[in-house]
Amino acid sequence: MGHFKIYQQCSADVTVISNLFIDEYMKDANDAQLKIYLYLLRMMSAGLFTSVSDIADKFNHTERDVLRALKYWEKNRLLSLEYDTAGALIGIQLLEASHKSSDNAVTLAPLVALSEKPEAPAPKDDYSKPAYTLDQLKEFKNNEETAQIIFVAEQYIGKPLSPSEIKTILFFTDKLNFSEDLIDYLIQYCVGKGKKDFRYIEKVAIGWAQEGITTPKQAAKAAAKYDKAVYEIMKELGKSGTPTKAEAAFALKWANEYGFTQDIILEACRRTVMATDKHRFEYADSILKSWKKKQVHHKSDIQNLDEAYARSRNAAVKTGPAPAARAFNQFPQRSYDFDALEKEILSN
């Protein structure tokens, strides 16, 4: 079929949406977040008042869902939430989609005071699980939407959830602000890796929260990138199966702390395999630590180090002791003293 043009009969009574929002923000938002943001634009353009409870009734969401969506857009710097001295939400400021400056921001009419004071946002680095009361747990279990999350989790895990496990799911929604879709994907992802222990699931969830992951799409992208990189390293080191926690920690350290690209990490792994069949992760770590100290950023830097090492060895041979004393040095030299590295690793 051919291309077609989209046009409208008249332009009266319209709500304007930024093209940047459509191009860059819409694809990562879930259904509730999109509905609520568009509704805020509608109310602002008409100069109408609204409230969290009104929005919840409009879209058949809970007030917690509405607040979670508002905080999502605030985190993405598309709006700013305004509170009074008592901590009640009184207004929303919609920001330019470019989020470079709030000077040109437009302001939504103040919201009516909430009947319930919202919880103050937790510090960014505070991911500790609160000590939920039995009443909170009961309320969570009896909520229609969260009961569905528990039901889905039990299907994945294959057994009824314990009170402690239900509290963990409450933690995901209450503290980490995970949507139902993201929790569904989280549990499915962990179970798919053979991990049904909720302590493991909780650690993955906190890791996603720290990375700013808010949608299943973002989680899938991060998981695929992590899995591919770690399994490439495992394969290069002659390892099979699922990486242990310590092995994955090494792989993440080399990329995140040392700042090496995957090609440099794999080169260190190849050299490790040629040198030893024991303690290979520790061995590779010693090589990469040495390269970090010598400011290696590209594979060409490694070649330069090898050439410089070879020149220094040749110079030492030419200016060293008499030939008899050098009799045991007449063999090709390696770029790194792997024997010394292995002794150092084994001694730690």
Coordinates of C-alpha atoms in Angstrom, one line a residue:
M1 CA 0.0 0.0 0.0
G2 CA 1.1 3.6 -0.7
H3 CA 2.0 6.2 1.8
F4 CA -0.8 8.4 3.2
K5 CA -1.0 11.8 4.8
I6 CA -2.5 12.4 8.3
Y7 CA -4.5 15.5 8.8
Q8 CA -7.4 16.8 10.9
Q9 CA -10.6 18.6 10.2
C10 CA -10.1 21.5 12.7
S11 CA -7.6 22.5 15.3
A12 CA -9.9 23.6 18.1
D13 CA -9.8 22.1 21.5
V14 CA -6.5 20.2 21.1
T15 CA -3.7 19.1 23.4
V16 CA -0.2 19.6 22.1
I17 CA 2.4 16.9 22.7
S18 CA 6.1 17.4 22.1
N19 CA 7.7 15.4 19.2
L20 CA 10.7 14.8 21.5
F21 CA 8.3 13.1 23.9
I22 CA 7.0 10.8 21.2
D23 CA 10.4 10.1 19.8
E24 CA 12.4 9.5 23.0
Y25 CA 10.2 9.1 26.0
M26 CA 7.1 7.3 24.9
K27 CA 8.7 4.0 23.9
D28 CA 10.0 3.3 27.4
A29 CA 6.9 4.2 29.4
N30 CA 4.2 1.7 30.4
D31 CA 0.5 2.0 29.8
A32 CA -0.3 3.7 33.1
Q33 CA 2.6 6.2 32.8
L34 CA 1.5 7.2 29.3
K35 CA -2.1 7.7 30.2
I36 CA -1.4 9.8 33.3
Y37 CA 1.2 12.0 31.5
L38 CA -1.2 12.7 28.6
Y39 CA -4.0 13.4 31.0
L40 CA -1.9 15.9 32.8
L41 CA -1.2 17.7 29.5
R42 CA -4.9 17.7 28.7
M43 CA -5.8 19.2 32.1
M44 CA -3.1 21.8 31.8
S45 CA -4.1 22.9 28.3
A46 CA -7.7 23.3 29.5
G47 CA -6.7 25.1 32.8
L48 CA -8.6 22.5 34.8
F49 CA -7.9 21.3 38.4
T50 CA -7.4 17.6 39.2
S51 CA -6.1 15.4 42.0
V52 CA -4.4 12.1 42.5
S53 CA -7.7 10.5 43.6
D54 CA -9.5 11.9 40.5
I55 CA -6.8 10.6 38.2
A56 CA -7.0 7.2 39.9
D57 CA -10.7 7.1 39.4
K58 CA -10.4 8.2 35.8
F59 CA -8.2 5.3 34.8
N60 CA -9.2 2.7 37.4
H61 CA -5.8 2.8 39.0
T62 CA -4.9 3.0 42.7
E63 CA -3.5 6.2 44.1
R64 CA -0.2 4.5 44.6
D65 CA -0.1 3.7 40.9
V66 CA -0.7 7.4 40.1
L67 CA 2.0 8.5 42.5
R68 CA 4.4 5.9 41.1
A69 CA 3.8 7.2 37.5
L70 CA 4.3 10.8 38.6
K71 CA 7.6 10.0 40.3
Y72 CA 8.6 8.1 37.1
W73 CA 8.1 11.2 35.0
E74 CA 9.8 13.4 37.7
K75 CA 12.8 11.0 37.5
N76 CA 12.8 11.5 33.8
R77 CA 12.7 15.2 34.3
L78 CA 9.5 15.8 32.4
L79 CA 7.8 17.2 35.5
S80 CA 8.5 18.5 39.0
L81 CA 6.3 17.7 42.0
E82 CA 5.5 20.5 44.4
Y83 CA 4.7 19.9 48.1
D84 CA 3.6 22.1 50.9
T85 CA 5.3 22.3 54.3
A86 CA 3.2 19.4 55.5
G87 CA 4.4 17.2 52.6
A88 CA 1.1 17.2 50.7
L89 CA 1.2 17.4 46.9
I90 CA -0.1 20.7 45.8
G91 CA 1.1 21.2 42.2
I92 CA 2.9 19.8 39.2
Q93 CA 5.2 21.7 36.9
L94 CA 5.5 20.2 33.5
L95 CA 9.0 20.7 32.1
E96 CA 10.2 21.0 28.5
A97 CA 10.9 17.6 27.0
S98 CA 14.5 18.6 26.3
H99 CA 14.9 18.8 30.1
K100 CA 18.0 21.1 29.6
S101 CA 16.4 24.0 31.5
S102 CA 13.3 24.6 33.5
D103 CA 13.2 28.3 32.5
N104 CA 10.6 27.7 29.8
A105 CA 8.5 25.2 31.8
V106 CA 4.7 25.4 31.9
T107 CA 2.8 25.0 35.2
L108 CA -0.2 22.8 35.8
A109 CA -2.9 24.2 37.9
P110 CA -2.4 23.2 41.6
L111 CA -3.7 19.8 42.6
V112 CA -6.3 19.7 45.4
A113 CA -4.7 18.6 48.7
L114 CA -4.3 14.9 49.1
S115 CA -6.2 13.1 51.9
E116 CA -3.1 11.1 52.6
K117 CA 0.4 12.5 53.0
P118 CA 2.8 10.8 50.5
E119 CA 6.0 9.2 51.8
A120 CA 9.1 11.2 51.4
P121 CA 11.3 9.9 48.6
A122 CA 14.0 7.6 49.9
P123 CA 17.7 8.6 49.4
K124 CA 19.1 7.3 46.1
D125 CA 21.5 4.9 47.7
D126 CA 19.0 3.6 50.3
Y127 CA 17.7 0.2 49.2
S128 CA 17.2 -1.4 52.5
K129 CA 13.9 -3.3 53.0
P130 CA 11.6 -1.7 55.6
A131 CA 10.2 -3.8 58.5
Y132 CA 6.6 -4.1 57.2
T133 CA 3.9 -4.7 59.8
L134 CA 1.3 -7.5 59.6
D135 CA -1.3 -4.9 58.8
Q136 CA 0.7 -3.6 55.9
L137 CA 1.2 -7.1 54.6
K138 CA -2.5 -7.9 54.9
E139 CA -3.5 -4.8 53.1
F140 CA -1.0 -5.6 50.3
K141 CA -2.2 -9.1 49.9
N142 CA -5.9 -8.0 49.8
N143 CA -5.3 -5.4 47.2
E144 CA -6.8 -6.6 43.9
E145 CA -3.8 -5.6 41.7
T146 CA -1.0 -6.7 44.0
A147 CA -2.8 -10.0 44.6
Q148 CA -2.4 -10.6 40.9
I149 CA 1.4 -10.0 41.2
I150 CA 1.5 -12.5 44.0
F151 CA -0.4 -15.0 42.0
V152 CA 1.9 -14.7 39.0
A153 CA 5.0 -15.0 41.2
E154 CA 3.6 -18.2 42.7
Q155 CA 3.1 -19.6 39.2
Y156 CA 6.8 -18.9 38.3
I157 CA 8.2 -20.1 41.7
G158 CA 5.9 -23.2 41.7
K159 CA 4.7 -22.8 45.3
P160 CA 2.7 -20.5 47.6
L161 CA 4.8 -17.5 48.7
S162 CA 5.8 -17.2 52.4
P163 CA 5.1 -14.0 54.3
S164 CA 8.8 -13.1 54.0
E165 CA 8.6 -13.5 50.2
I166 CA 5.4 -11.4 50.0
K167 CA 7.2 -8.7 51.9
T168 CA 9.9 -8.7 49.3
I169 CA 7.4 -8.2 46.5
L170 CA 5.9 -5.4 48.6
F171 CA 9.4 -3.9 48.8
F172 CA 9.6 -4.0 45.0
T173 CA 6.4 -1.9 44.6
D174 CA 6.7 0.3 47.7
K175 CA 10.4 1.1 47.9
L176 CA 11.8 0.4 44.5
N177 CA 8.7 1.7 42.7
F178 CA 8.6 -1.3 40.3
S179 CA 5.6 -1.6 38.1
E180 CA 3.6 -4.9 37.9
D181 CA 5.1 -5.5 34.4
L182 CA 8.6 -5.1 35.7
I183 CA 8.1 -7.4 38.7
D184 CA 6.6 -10.0 36.3
Y185 CA 9.7 -9.7 34.1
L186 CA 12.1 -9.7 37.1
I187 CA 10.8 -13.0 38.5
Q188 CA 10.5 -14.6 35.0
Y189 CA 14.1 -13.6 34.3
C190 CA 15.5 -15.0 37.5
V191 CA 13.5 -18.2 37.3
G192 CA 14.7 -18.6 33.7
K193 CA 18.3 -18.6 35.1
G194 CA 17.4 -21.3 37.5
K195 CA 17.2 -18.9 40.5
K196 CA 14.1 -19.1 42.6
D197 CA 15.6 -17.9 45.9
F198 CA 14.0 -14.6 46.8
R199 CA 17.3 -13.3 48.2
Y200 CA 18.8 -13.6 44.7
I201 CA 15.7 -12.0 43.1
E202 CA 15.9 -9.1 45.6
K203 CA 19.6 -8.5 44.7
V204 CA 18.8 -8.4 41.0
A205 CA 15.9 -6.0 41.7
I206 CA 18.2 -3.6 43.7
G207 CA 20.8 -3.8 40.9
W208 CA 18.1 -2.7 38.4
A209 CA 17.0 0.1 40.7
Q210 CA 20.5 1.4 41.0
E211 CA 20.9 1.4 37.2
G212 CA 17.6 3.3 36.9
I213 CA 15.8 0.5 35.1
T214 CA 12.0 1.1 35.2
T215 CA 10.6 -1.0 32.3
P216 CA 10.9 -4.6 31.1
K217 CA 12.4 -3.4 27.9
Q218 CA 15.3 -1.6 29.7
A219 CA 15.8 -4.7 31.9
A220 CA 15.9 -7.0 28.9
K221 CA 18.5 -4.8 27.2
A222 CA 20.7 -4.6 30.3
A223 CA 20.4 -8.4 31.0
A224 CA 21.3 -9.2 27.4
K225 CA 24.3 -7.0 27.5
Y226 CA 25.5 -8.4 30.8
D227 CA 24.9 -12.0 29.8
K228 CA 26.7 -11.7 26.5
A229 CA 29.7 -10.0 27.9
V230 CA 30.1 -12.4 30.9
Y231 CA 29.6 -15.5 28.8
E232 CA 32.1 -14.3 26.2
I233 CA 34.6 -14.0 29.0
M234 CA 33.7 -17.4 30.4
K235 CA 34.1 -19.0 27.0
E236 CA 37.5 -17.3 26.4
L237 CA 38.8 -18.6 29.7
G238 CA 37.7 -22.2 28.9
K239 CA 34.8 -22.1 31.4
S240 CA 31.3 -23.6 30.7
G241 CA 28.0 -23.3 32.6
T242 CA 26.6 -20.4 34.6
P243 CA 29.2 -18.0 36.0
T244 CA 29.5 -18.0 39.8
K245 CA 29.0 -14.8 41.7
A246 CA 32.8 -14.3 42.1
E247 CA 33.3 -14.9 38.3
A248 CA 30.6 -12.4 37.3
A249 CA 32.1 -9.9 39.8
F250 CA 35.5 -10.1 38.1
A251 CA 33.9 -9.6 34.7
L252 CA 32.0 -6.5 35.9
K253 CA 35.0 -5.1 37.7
W254 CA 37.1 -5.3 34.5
A255 CA 34.5 -3.4 32.5
N256 CA 33.2 -1.0 35.2
E257 CA 36.1 -0.4 37.6
Y258 CA 39.0 -0.8 35.2
G259 CA 37.1 0.7 32.3
F260 CA 38.3 -1.8 29.7
T261 CA 36.4 -2.6 26.5
Q262 CA 35.5 -6.1 25.8
D263 CA 38.2 -6.7 23.2
I264 CA 41.0 -5.8 25.7
I265 CA 39.4 -8.1 28.3
L266 CA 39.2 -10.9 25.9
E267 CA 42.9 -10.4 24.9
A268 CA 43.9 -10.7 28.6
C269 CA 41.8 -13.9 28.8
R270 CA 43.5 -15.4 25.7
R271 CA 47.0 -14.7 27.3
T272 CA 45.8 -16.2 30.5
V273 CA 44.7 -19.5 28.9
M274 CA 48.1 -19.8 27.2
A275 CA 49.9 -19.4 30.5
T276 CA 47.9 -21.4 33.1
D277 CA 45.0 -23.7 33.6
K278 CA 44.5 -22.7 37.3
H279 CA 43.0 -19.6 38.9
R280 CA 42.3 -18.1 35.5
F281 CA 40.0 -15.3 36.7
E282 CA 42.5 -14.1 39.2
Y283 CA 45.3 -14.5 36.6
A284 CA 43.4 -12.4 34.1
D285 CA 42.7 -9.8 36.8
S286 CA 46.5 -9.5 37.4
I287 CA 47.1 -8.8 33.7
L288 CA 44.3 -6.3 33.4
K289 CA 45.4 -4.6 36.7
S290 CA 48.9 -4.2 35.2
W291 CA 47.5 -2.8 32.0
K292 CA 45.4 -0.3 33.9
K293 CA 48.4 1.0 35.7
K294 CA 50.2 1.4 32.4
Q295 CA 47.2 3.3 31.0
V296 CA 46.1 0.8 28.3
H297 CA 43.1 2.1 26.4
H298 CA 43.3 0.3 23.1
K299 CA 44.7 -3.0 21.8
S300 CA 47.5 -1.0 20.0
D301 CA 48.6 0.1 23.5
I302 CA 49.1 -3.6 24.4
Q303 CA 51.2 -4.1 21.3
N304 CA 53.4 -1.1 22.2
L305 CA 53.9 -2.5 25.7
D306 CA 54.9 -5.8 24.2
E307 CA 57.4 -4.2 21.8
A308 CA 58.9 -2.0 24.6
Y309 CA 59.3 -5.1 26.8
A310 CA 61.0 -7.0 24.0
R311 CA 63.4 -4.1 23.4
S312 CA 64.3 -3.9 27.1
R313 CA 64.9 -7.7 27.2
N314 CA 67.1 -7.5 24.2
A315 CA 69.1 -4.6 25.6
A316 CA 69.6 -6.5 28.9
V317 CA 70.9 -9.5 27.0
K318 CA 73.4 -7.4 25.0
T319 CA 74.8 -5.6 28.1
G320 CA 74.4 -8.4 30.6
P321 CA 77.0 -10.9 32.0
A322 CA 79.2 -13.2 30.1
P323 CA 77.7 -15.7 27.7
A324 CA 78.1 -18.5 30.1
A325 CA 76.0 -16.7 32.7
R326 CA 73.4 -16.1 30.1
A327 CA 73.1 -19.7 28.9
F328 CA 69.7 -20.3 30.4
N329 CA 68.3 -17.1 28.8
Q330 CA 68.6 -18.1 25.2
F331 CA 64.9 -18.8 24.5
P332 CA 62.0 -16.6 23.3
Q333 CA 60.8 -14.3 26.1
R334 CA 57.2 -13.8 26.9
S335 CA 55.8 -10.3 27.3
Y336 CA 54.8 -10.9 31.0
D337 CA 56.3 -12.9 33.8
F338 CA 53.3 -15.3 34.1
D339 CA 55.2 -17.6 36.6
A340 CA 55.7 -14.7 39.0
L341 CA 52.0 -13.6 38.6
E342 CA 50.8 -17.2 39.4
K343 CA 53.0 -17.3 42.5
E344 CA 51.6 -14.0 43.6
I345 CA 48.0 -15.2 43.1
L346 CA 48.5 -18.5 44.9
S347 CA 50.2 -16.7 47.9
N348 CA 47.1 -14.4 48.4

